[in-house]
Each structure stands twice: as structure tokens, then as C-alpha cells.
PDB file of C-alpha atoms and ligand atoms in Angstrom:
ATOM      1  CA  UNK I   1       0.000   0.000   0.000  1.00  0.00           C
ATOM      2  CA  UNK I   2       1.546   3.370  -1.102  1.00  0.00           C
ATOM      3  CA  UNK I   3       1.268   5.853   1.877  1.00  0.00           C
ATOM      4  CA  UNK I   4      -0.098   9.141   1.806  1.00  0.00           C
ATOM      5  CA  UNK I   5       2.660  11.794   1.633  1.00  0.00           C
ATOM      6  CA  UNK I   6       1.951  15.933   1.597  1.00  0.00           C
ATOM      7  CA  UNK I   7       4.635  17.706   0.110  1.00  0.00           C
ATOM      8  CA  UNK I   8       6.527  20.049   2.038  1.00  0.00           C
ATOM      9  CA  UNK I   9       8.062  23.211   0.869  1.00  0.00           C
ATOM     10  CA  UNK I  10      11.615  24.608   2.393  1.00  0.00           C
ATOM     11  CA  UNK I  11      13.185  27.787   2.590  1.00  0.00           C
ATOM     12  CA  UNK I  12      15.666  29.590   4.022  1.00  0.00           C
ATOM     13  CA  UNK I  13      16.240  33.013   4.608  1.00  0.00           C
ATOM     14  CA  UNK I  14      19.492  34.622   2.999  1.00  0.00           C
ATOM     15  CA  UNK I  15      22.090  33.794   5.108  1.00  0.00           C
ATOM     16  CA  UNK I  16      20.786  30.391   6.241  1.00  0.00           C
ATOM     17  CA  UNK I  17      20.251  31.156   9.537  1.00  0.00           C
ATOM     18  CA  UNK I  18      16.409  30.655   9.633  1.00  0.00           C
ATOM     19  CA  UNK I  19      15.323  27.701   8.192  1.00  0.00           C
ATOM     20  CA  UNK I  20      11.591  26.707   7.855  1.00  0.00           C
ATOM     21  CA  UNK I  21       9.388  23.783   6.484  1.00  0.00           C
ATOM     22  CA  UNK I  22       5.619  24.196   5.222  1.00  0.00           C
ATOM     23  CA  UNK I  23       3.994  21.154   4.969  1.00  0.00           C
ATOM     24  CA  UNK I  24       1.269  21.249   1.947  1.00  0.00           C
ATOM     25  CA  UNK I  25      -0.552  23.707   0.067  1.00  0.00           C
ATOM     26  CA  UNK I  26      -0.974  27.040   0.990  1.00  0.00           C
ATOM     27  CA  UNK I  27      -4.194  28.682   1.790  1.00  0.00           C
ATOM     28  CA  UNK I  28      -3.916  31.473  -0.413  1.00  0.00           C
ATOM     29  CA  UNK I  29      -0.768  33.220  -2.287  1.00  0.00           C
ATOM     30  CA  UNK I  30      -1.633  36.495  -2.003  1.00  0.00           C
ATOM     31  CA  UNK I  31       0.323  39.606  -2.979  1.00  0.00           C
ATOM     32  CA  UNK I  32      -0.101  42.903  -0.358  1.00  0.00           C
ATOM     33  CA  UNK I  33       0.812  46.381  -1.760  1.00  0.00           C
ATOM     34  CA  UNK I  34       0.018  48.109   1.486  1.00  0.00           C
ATOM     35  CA  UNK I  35       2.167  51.116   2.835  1.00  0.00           C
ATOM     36  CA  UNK I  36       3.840  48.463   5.013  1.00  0.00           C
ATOM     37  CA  UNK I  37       4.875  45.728   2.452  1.00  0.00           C
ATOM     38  CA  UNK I  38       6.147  48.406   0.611  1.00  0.00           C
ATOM     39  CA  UNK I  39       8.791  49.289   3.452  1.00  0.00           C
ATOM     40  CA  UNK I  40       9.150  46.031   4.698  1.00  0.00           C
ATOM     41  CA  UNK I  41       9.968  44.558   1.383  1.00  0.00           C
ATOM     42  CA  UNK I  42      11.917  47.327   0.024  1.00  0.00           C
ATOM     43  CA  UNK I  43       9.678  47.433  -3.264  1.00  0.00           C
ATOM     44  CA  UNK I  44       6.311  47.580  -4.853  1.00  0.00           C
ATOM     45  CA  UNK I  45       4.220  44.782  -2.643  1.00  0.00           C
ATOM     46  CA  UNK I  46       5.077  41.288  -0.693  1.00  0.00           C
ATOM     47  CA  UNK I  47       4.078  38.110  -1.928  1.00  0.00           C
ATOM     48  CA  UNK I  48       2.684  35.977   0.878  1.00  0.00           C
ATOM     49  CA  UNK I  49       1.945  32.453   1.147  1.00  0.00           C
ATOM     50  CA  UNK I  50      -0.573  31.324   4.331  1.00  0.00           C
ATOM     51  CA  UNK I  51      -0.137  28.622   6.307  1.00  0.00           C
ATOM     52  CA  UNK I  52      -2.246  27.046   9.521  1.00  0.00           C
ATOM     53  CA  UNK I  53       0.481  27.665  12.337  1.00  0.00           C
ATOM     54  CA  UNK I  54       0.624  24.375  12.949  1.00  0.00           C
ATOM     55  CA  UNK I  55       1.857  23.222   8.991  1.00  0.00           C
ATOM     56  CA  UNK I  56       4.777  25.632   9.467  1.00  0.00           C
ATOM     57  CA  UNK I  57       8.131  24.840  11.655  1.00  0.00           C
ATOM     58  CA  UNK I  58      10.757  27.254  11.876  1.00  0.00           C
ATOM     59  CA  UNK I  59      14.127  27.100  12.975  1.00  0.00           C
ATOM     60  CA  UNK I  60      16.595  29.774  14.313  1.00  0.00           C
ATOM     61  CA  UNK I  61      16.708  32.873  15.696  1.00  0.00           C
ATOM     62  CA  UNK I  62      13.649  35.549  14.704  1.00  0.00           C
ATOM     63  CA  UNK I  63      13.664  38.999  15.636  1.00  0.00           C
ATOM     64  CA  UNK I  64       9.905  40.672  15.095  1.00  0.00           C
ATOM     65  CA  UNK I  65       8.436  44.197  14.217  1.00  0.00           C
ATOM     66  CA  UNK I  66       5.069  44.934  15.331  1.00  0.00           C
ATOM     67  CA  UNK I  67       2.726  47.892  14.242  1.00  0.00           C
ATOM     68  CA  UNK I  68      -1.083  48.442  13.857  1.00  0.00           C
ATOM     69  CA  UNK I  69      -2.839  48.644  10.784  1.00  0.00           C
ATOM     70  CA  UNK I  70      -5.182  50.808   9.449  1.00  0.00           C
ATOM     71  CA  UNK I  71      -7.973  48.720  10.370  1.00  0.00           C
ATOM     72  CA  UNK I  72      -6.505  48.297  13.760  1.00  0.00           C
ATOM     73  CA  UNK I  73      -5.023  44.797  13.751  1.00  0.00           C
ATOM     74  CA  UNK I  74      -1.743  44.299  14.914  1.00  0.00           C
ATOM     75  CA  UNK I  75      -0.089  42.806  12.570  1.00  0.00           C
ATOM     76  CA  UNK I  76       4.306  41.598  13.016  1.00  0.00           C
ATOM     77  CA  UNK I  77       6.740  41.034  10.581  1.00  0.00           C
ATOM     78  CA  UNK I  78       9.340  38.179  11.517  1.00  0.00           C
ATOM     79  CA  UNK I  79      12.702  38.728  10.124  1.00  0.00           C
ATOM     80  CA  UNK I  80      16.002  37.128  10.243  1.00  0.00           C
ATOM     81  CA  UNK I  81      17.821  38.819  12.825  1.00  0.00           C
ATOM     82  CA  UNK I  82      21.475  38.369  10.810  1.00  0.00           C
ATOM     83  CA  UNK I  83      20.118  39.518   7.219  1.00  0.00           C
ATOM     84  CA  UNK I  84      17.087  40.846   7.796  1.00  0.00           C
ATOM     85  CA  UNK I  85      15.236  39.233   5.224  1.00  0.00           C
ATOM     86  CA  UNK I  86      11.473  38.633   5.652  1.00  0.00           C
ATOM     87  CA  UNK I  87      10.230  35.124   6.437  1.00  0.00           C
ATOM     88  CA  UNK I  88       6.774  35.600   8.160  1.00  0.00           C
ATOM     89  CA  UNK I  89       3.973  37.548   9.263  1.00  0.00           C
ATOM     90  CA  UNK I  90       1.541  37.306  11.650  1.00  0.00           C
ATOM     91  CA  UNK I  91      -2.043  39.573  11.870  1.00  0.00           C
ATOM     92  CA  UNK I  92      -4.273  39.316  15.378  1.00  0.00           C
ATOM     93  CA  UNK I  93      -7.629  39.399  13.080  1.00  0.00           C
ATOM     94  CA  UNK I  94      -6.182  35.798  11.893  1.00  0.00           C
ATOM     95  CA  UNK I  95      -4.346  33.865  14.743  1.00  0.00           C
ATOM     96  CA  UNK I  96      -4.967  30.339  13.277  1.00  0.00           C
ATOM     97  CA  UNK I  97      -2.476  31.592  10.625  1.00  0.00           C
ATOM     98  CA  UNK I  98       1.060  33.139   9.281  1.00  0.00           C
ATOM     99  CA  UNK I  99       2.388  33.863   5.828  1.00  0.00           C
ATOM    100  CA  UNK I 100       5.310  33.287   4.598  1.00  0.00           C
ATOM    101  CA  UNK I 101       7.683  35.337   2.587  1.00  0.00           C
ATOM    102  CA  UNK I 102       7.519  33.515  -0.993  1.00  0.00           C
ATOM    103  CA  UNK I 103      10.697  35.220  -1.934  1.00  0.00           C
ATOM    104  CA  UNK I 104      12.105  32.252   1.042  1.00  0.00           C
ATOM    105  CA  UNK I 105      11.114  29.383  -0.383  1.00  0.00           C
ATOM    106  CA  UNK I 106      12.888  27.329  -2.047  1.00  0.00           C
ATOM    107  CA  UNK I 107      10.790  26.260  -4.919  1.00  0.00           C
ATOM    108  CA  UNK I 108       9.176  29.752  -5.221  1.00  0.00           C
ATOM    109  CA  UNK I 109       7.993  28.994  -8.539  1.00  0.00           C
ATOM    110  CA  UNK I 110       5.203  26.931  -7.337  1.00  0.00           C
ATOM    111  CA  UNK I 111       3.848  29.670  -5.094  1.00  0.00           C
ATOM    112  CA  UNK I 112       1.827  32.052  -7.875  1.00  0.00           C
ATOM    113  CA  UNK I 113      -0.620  34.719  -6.406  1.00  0.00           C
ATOM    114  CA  UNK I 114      -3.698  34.092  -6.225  1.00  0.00           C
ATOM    115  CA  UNK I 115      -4.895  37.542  -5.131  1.00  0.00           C
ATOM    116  CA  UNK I 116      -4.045  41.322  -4.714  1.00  0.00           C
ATOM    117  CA  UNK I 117      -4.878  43.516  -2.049  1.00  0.00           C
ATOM    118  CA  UNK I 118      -4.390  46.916  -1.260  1.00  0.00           C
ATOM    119  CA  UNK I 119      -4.068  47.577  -5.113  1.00  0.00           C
ATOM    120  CA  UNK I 120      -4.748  50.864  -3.869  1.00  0.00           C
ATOM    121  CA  UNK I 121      -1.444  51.857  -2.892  1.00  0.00           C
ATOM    122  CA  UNK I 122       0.744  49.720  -6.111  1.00  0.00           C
ATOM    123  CA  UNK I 123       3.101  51.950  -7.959  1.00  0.00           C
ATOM    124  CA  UNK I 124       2.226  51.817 -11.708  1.00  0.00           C
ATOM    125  CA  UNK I 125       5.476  50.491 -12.673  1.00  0.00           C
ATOM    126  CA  UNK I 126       4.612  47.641 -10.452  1.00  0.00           C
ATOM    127  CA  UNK I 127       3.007  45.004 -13.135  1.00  0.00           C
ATOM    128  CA  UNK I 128      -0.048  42.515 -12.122  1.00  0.00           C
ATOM    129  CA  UNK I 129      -1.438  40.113 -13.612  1.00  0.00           C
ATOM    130  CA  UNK I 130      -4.702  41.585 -14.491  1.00  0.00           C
ATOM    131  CA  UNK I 131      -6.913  38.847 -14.383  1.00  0.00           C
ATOM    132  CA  UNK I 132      -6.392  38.138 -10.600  1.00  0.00           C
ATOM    133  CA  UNK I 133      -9.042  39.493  -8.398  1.00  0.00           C
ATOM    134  CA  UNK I 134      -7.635  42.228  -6.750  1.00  0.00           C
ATOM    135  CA  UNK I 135      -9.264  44.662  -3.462  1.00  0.00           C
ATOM    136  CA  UNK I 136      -8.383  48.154  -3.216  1.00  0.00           C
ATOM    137  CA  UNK I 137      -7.934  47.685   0.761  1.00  0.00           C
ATOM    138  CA  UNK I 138      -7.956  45.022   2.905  1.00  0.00           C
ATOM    139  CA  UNK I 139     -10.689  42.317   2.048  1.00  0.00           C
ATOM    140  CA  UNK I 140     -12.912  41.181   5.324  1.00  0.00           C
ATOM    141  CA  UNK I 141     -11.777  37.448   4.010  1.00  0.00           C
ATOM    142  CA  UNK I 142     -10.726  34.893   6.279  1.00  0.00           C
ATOM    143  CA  UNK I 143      -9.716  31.348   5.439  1.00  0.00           C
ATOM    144  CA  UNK I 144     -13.036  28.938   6.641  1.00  0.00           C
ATOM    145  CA  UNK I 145     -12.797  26.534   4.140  1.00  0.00           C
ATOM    146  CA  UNK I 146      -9.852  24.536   5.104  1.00  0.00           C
ATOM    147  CA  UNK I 147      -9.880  21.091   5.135  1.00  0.00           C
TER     148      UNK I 147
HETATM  149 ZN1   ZN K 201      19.367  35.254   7.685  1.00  0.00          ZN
HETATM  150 ZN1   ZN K 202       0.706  44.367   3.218  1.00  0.00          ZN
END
């Protein structure tokens, strides 16, 4: 009998120190041009993959950011301590759940977006595919579907 296997998805952040394991698919890919992303990611938006918390283990050392957002969540940005890149964030209006820096992952290829928000706030230059549904702010959308 063949057993049952869910693929798991590695990454690492630049320097290695952070390593992390995300077992399965991801609730959504979704890319974020809020004011935020912007900063944090040093560009036009973040591209996010969510997890459940407990289909993600992380290794290392994380230092965190914290900072409330316009609709008053508090959302934190986890970041490699060493080379500061981004590897997850979590939001208090979704504690079941983190997302993960697709620009981490090893086999980032896999991880397209599924959705835009805040297309509000994207730079022109910064190119979408313009058949994915995008929300000009943040959508009142939380993942209930999960299996
Ligand atoms: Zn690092
Ligand atoms: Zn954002």
C-alpha cells in the first residue's frame, strides 16, 4: 500500500540562519501592496503564502516588528535577525495563521498569487497580472474553508 505523503516546501532566509518547512498547500498566495509591504519589502508589494500555524516549523533565531494597521489589527513582521530578510507575518484578526515570505522558499515557482490587495497603494510600474481578483484595501476574508 503506497502511503499518503503531503509535500513540504523549504526555505531559508538569505544567510541560512532561519530555516523553515511548510507542509502542503498554501491557503492562499496572495500579494499585499500596502504602505507596510512596501517598506518592509523594500519594493512595490510582498508576496505571501498562508499557512495554519501548525503546517509551518521554523528554525533559528527571529527577531519581530510589530505595528497596527489601518484597520486596527496588529499585525508583526518576523525577520532574520542576521540579514534581515522577511520570512513571516503574523495579523491578530487571523491567529490560526502566518504567511510566509515567498521570496524564502525554495521552490518559489510553485507559489503564484492568487490575489491582490491593497491595489490601492501599487506603484504603476509595479506590473499585475490583471486577471487576478484584486481589493483596493484590505478584504474582510478569512480562510473557513480549510480542510
Ligand atoms: Zn538570515
Ligand atoms: Zn501588506
Amino acid at each position: 500500500m503506497r502511503k499518503f505523503t503531503i509535500k513540504e516546501h523549504e526555505g531559508n532566509c538569505l544567510c541560512g540562519a532561519v530555516h523553515f518547512v511548510a507542509s502542503g498547500d498554501p491557503v492562499v498566495v496572495a500579494q499585499c501592496h500596502c504602505v507596510e509591504c512596501k517598506k518592509t519589502s523594500g519594493t512595490g508589494h510582498t508576496t505571501g503564502a498562508m499557512y495554519s500555524l501548525d503546517s509551518v516549523q521554523i528554525t533559528g533565531a527571529i527577531s519581530k516588528y510589530s505595528y497596527v494597521a489601518a484597520n486596527g489589527n496588529n499585525v508583526t513582521k518576523a525577520f532574520c535577525p542576521v540579514c534581515s530578510s522577511p520570512v513571516y507575518g503574523t495579523n491578530s484578526g487571523n491567529t490560526e495563521h502566518l504567511t510566509i515570505a515567498v521570496g524564502c522558499m525554495e521552490d518559489i515557482a510553485e507559489f503564484t498569487p492568487e490575489v491582490v490587495i491593497f491595489s490601492d497603494n501599487k506603484p504603476h510600474w509595479d506590473l499585475i497580472d490583471p486577471d487576478l481578483p484584486a481589493f483596493a484595501k484590505q478584504p474582510n476574508w478569512k480562510p473557513e474553508n480549510e480542510a
